PDB file of C-alpha atoms in Angstrom:
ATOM      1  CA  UNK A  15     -21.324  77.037 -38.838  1.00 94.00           C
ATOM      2  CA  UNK A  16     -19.523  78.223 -41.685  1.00 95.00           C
ATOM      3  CA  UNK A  17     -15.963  76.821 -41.713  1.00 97.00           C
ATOM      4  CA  UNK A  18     -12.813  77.763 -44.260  1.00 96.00           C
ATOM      5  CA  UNK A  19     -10.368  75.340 -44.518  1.00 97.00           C
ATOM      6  CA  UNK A  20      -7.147  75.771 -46.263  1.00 97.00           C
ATOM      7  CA  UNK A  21      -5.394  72.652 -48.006  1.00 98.00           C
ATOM      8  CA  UNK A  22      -2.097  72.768 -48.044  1.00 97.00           C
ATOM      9  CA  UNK A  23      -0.336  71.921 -44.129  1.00 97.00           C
ATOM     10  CA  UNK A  24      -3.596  71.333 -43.294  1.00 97.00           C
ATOM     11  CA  UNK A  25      -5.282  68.712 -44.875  1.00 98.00           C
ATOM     12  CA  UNK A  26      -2.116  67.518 -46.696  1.00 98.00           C
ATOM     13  CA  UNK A  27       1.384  68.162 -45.565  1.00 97.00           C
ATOM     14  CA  UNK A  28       2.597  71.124 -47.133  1.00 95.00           C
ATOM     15  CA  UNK A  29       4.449  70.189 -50.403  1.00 96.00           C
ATOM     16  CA  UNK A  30       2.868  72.512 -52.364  1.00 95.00           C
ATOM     17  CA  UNK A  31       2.870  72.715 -55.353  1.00 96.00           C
ATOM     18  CA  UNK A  32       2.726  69.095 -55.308  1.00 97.00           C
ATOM     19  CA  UNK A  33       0.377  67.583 -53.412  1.00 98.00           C
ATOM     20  CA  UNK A  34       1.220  66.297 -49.948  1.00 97.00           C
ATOM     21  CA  UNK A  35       0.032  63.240 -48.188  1.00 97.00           C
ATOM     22  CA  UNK A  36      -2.917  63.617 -46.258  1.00 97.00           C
ATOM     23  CA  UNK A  37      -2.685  64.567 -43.035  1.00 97.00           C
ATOM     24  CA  UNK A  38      -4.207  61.817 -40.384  1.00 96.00           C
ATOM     25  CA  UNK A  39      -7.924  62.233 -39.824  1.00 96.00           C
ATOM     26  CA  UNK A  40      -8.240  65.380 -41.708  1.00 97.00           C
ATOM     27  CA  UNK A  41     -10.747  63.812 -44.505  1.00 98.00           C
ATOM     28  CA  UNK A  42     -12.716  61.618 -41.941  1.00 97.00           C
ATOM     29  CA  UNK A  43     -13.197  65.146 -39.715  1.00 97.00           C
ATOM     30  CA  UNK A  44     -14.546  66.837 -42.744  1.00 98.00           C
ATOM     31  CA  UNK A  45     -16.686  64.194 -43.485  1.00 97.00           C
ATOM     32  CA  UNK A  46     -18.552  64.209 -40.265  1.00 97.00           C
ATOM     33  CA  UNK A  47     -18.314  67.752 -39.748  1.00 97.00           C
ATOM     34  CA  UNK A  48     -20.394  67.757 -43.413  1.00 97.00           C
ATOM     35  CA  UNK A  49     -22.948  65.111 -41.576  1.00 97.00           C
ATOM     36  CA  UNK A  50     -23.359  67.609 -38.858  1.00 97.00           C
ATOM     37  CA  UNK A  51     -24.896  70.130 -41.279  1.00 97.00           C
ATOM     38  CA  UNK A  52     -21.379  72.793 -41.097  1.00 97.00           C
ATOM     39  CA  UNK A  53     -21.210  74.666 -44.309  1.00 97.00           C
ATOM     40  CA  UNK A  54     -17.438  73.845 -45.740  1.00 98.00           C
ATOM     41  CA  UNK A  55     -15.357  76.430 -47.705  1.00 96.00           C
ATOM     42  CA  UNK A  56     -11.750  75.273 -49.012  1.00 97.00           C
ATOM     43  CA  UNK A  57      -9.863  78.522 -48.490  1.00 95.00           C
ATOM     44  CA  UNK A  58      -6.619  78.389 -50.295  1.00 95.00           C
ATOM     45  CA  UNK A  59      -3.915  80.053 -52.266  1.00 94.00           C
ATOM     46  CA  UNK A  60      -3.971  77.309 -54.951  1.00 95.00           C
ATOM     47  CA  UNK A  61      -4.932  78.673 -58.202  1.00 94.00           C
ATOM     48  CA  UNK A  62      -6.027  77.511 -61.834  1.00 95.00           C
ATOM     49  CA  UNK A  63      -5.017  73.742 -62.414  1.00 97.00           C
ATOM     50  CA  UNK A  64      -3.234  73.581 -59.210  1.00 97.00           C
ATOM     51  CA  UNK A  65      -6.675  74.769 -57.650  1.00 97.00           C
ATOM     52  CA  UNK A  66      -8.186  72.318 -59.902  1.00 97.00           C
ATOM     53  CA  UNK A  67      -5.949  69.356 -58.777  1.00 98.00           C
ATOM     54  CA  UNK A  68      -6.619  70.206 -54.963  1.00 98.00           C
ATOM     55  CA  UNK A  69     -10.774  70.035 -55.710  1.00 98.00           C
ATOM     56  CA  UNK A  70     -10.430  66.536 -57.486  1.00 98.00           C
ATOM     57  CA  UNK A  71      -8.322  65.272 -54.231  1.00 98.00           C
ATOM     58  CA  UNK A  72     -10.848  66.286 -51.886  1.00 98.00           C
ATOM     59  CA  UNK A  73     -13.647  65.124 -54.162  1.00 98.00           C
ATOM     60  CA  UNK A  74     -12.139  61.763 -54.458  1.00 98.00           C
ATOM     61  CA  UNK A  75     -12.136  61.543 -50.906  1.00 97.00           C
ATOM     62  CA  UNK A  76     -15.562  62.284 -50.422  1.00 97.00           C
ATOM     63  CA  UNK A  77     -15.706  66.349 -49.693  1.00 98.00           C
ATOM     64  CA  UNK A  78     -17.663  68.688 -51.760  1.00 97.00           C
ATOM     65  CA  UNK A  79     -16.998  71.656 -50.174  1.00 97.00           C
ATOM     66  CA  UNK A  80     -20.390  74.226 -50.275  1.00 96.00           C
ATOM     67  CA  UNK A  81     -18.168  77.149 -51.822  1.00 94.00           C
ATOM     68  CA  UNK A  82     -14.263  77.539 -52.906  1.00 93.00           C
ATOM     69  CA  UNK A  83     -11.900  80.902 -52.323  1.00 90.00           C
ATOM     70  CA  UNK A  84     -15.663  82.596 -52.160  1.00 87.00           C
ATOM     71  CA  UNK A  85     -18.553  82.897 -49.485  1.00 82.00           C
ATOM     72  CA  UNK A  86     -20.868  81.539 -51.969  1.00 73.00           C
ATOM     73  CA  UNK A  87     -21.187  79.674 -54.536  1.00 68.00           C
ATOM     74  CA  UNK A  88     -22.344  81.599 -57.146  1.00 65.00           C
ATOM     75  CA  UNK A  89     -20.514  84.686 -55.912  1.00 60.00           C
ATOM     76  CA  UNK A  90     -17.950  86.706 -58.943  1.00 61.00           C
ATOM     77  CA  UNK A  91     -15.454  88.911 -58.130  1.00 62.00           C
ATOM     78  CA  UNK A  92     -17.027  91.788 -60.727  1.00 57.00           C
ATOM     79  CA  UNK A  93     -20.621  90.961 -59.963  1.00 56.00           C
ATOM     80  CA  UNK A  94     -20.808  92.184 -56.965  1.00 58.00           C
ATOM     81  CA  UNK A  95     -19.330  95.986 -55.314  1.00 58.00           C
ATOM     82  CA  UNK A  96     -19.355  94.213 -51.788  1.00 58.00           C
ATOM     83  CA  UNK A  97     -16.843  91.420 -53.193  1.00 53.00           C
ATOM     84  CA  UNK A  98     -13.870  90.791 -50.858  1.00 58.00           C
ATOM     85  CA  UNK A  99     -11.250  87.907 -50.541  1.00 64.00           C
ATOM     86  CA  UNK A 100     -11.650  87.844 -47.054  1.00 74.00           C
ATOM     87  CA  UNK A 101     -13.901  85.255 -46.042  1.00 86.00           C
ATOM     88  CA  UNK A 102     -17.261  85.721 -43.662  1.00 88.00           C
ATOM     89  CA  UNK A 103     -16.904  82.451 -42.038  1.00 91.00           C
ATOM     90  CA  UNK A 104     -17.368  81.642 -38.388  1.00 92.00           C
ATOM     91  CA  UNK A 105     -14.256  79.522 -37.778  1.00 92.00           C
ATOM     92  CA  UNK A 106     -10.621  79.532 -39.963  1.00 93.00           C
ATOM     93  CA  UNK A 107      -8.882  75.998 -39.560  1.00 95.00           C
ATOM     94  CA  UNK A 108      -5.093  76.690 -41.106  1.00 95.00           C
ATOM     95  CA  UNK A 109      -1.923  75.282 -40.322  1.00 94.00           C
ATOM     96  CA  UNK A 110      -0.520  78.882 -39.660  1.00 91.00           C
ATOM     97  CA  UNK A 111      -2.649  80.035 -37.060  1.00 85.00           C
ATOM     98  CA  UNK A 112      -1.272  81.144 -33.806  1.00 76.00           C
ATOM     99  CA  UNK A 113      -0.028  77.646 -31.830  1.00 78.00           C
ATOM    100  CA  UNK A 114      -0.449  75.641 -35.346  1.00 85.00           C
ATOM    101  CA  UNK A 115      -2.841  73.024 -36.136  1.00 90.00           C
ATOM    102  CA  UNK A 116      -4.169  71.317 -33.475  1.00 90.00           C
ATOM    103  CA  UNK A 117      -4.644  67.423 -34.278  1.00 91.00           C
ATOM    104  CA  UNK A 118      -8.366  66.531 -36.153  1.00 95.00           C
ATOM    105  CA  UNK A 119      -9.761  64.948 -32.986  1.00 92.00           C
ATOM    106  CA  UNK A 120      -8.927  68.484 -31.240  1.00 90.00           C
ATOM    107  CA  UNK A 121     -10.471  70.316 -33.849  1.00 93.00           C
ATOM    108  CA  UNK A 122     -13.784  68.325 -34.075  1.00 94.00           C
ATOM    109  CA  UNK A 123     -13.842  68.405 -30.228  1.00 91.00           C
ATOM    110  CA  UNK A 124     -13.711  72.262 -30.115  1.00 91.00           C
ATOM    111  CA  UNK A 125     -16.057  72.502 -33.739  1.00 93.00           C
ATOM    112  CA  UNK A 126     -18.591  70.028 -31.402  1.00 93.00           C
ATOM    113  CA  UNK A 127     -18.531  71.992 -27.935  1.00 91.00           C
ATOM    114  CA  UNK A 128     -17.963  75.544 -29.182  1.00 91.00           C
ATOM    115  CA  UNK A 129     -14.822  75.084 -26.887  1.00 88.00           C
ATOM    116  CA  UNK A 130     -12.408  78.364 -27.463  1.00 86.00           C
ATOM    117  CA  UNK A 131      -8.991  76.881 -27.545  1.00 81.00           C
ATOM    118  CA  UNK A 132      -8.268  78.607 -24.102  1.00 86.00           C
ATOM    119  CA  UNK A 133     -11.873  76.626 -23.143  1.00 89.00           C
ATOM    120  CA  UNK A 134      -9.734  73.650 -24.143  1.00 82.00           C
ATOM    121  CA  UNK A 135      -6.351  73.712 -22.588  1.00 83.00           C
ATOM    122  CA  UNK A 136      -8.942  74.572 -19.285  1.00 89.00           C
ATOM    123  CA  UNK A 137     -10.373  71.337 -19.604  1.00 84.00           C
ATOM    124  CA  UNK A 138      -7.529  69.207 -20.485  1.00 81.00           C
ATOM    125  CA  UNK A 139      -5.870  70.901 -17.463  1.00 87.00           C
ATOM    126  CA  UNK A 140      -8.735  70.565 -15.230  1.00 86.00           C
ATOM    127  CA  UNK A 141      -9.117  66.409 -16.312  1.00 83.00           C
ATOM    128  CA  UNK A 142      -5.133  66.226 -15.711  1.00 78.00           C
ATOM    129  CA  UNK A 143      -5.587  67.506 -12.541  1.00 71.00           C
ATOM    130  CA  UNK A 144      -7.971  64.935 -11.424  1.00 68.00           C
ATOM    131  CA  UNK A 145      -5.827  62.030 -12.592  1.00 64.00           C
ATOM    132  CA  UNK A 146      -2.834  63.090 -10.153  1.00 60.00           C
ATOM    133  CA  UNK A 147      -2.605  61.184  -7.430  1.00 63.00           C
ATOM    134  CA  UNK A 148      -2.948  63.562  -4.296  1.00 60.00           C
ATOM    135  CA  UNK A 149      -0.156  63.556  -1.680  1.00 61.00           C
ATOM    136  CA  UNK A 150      -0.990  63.260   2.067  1.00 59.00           C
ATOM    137  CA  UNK A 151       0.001  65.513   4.665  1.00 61.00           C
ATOM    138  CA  UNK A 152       2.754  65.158   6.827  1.00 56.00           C
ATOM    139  CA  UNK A 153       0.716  64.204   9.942  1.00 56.00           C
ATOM    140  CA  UNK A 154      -1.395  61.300   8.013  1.00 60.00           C
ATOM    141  CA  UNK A 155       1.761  60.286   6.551  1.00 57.00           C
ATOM    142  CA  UNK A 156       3.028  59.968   9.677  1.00 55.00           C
ATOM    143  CA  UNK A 157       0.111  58.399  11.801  1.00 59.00           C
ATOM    144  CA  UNK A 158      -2.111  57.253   8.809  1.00 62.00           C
ATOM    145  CA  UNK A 159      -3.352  53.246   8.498  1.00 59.00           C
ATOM    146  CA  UNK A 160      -1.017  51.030   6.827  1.00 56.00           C
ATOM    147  CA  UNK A 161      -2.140  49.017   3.931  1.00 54.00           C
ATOM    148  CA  UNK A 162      -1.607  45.266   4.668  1.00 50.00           C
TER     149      UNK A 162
END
């Protein structure tokens, strides 16, 4: 897949323009999304040196990301009459979508199993369900074997 990834409240708390610090798991979830073959863009409003600043700090934590604020590497804004901001990507991970950011281990999980996050509270609601201890009725409550 083709993933954008903003930076700031997402892989760092938001401090911006400063740098935050980085957000737990984000830079190991990268990393092994990279290892499964996804195709990284870093998709974020930083700009110039502070642009600059956020590619180093990825960098130095091992992420090259296969395009930045672009679908393509080698794609300019006057090059090309088709050029648009917005993205072609197949997933958006960003602190502001709708419900926030789920934690990296959820996000891997549902990058992993294609899970929809509606496929996901499903599951988690289906495993919690399981775990509760079921109540007996009133008549084996009533005449049921005691434990001794």
């Amino acid at each position: 897949m083709i993933i954008a990834i903003d930076f700031d409240g997402t892989l760092v708390e938001h401090k911006y323009p400063e740098i935050g610090k980085e957000i737990p798991f984000a830079f190991e979830t990268l990393r092994r999304l990279q290892q499964d073959k996804h195709r990284l863009i870093l998709w974020t409003v930083r700009e110039g040196r502070l642009l600059d600043e956020a590619i180093t700090f990825c960098r130095e934590r091992g992420i090259e990301f296969y395009a930045i604020n672009r679908d393509y590497p080698e794609e300019e804004k006057g090059a090309n009459r088709h050029y648009s901001r917005k993205l072609k990507a197949d997933l958006f991970i960003d602190d502001r979508n709708l419900g926030g950011l789920p934690d990296w281990g959820t996000i891997y999980e549902m990058v992993t199993q294609k899970l929809s996050y509606e496929d996901l509270m499903r599951k988690y609601e289906e495993e919690s369900y399981h775990d509760i201890p079921k109540k007996k009725g009133f008549f084996a409550a009533l005449f049921g074997r005691k434990k001794v």
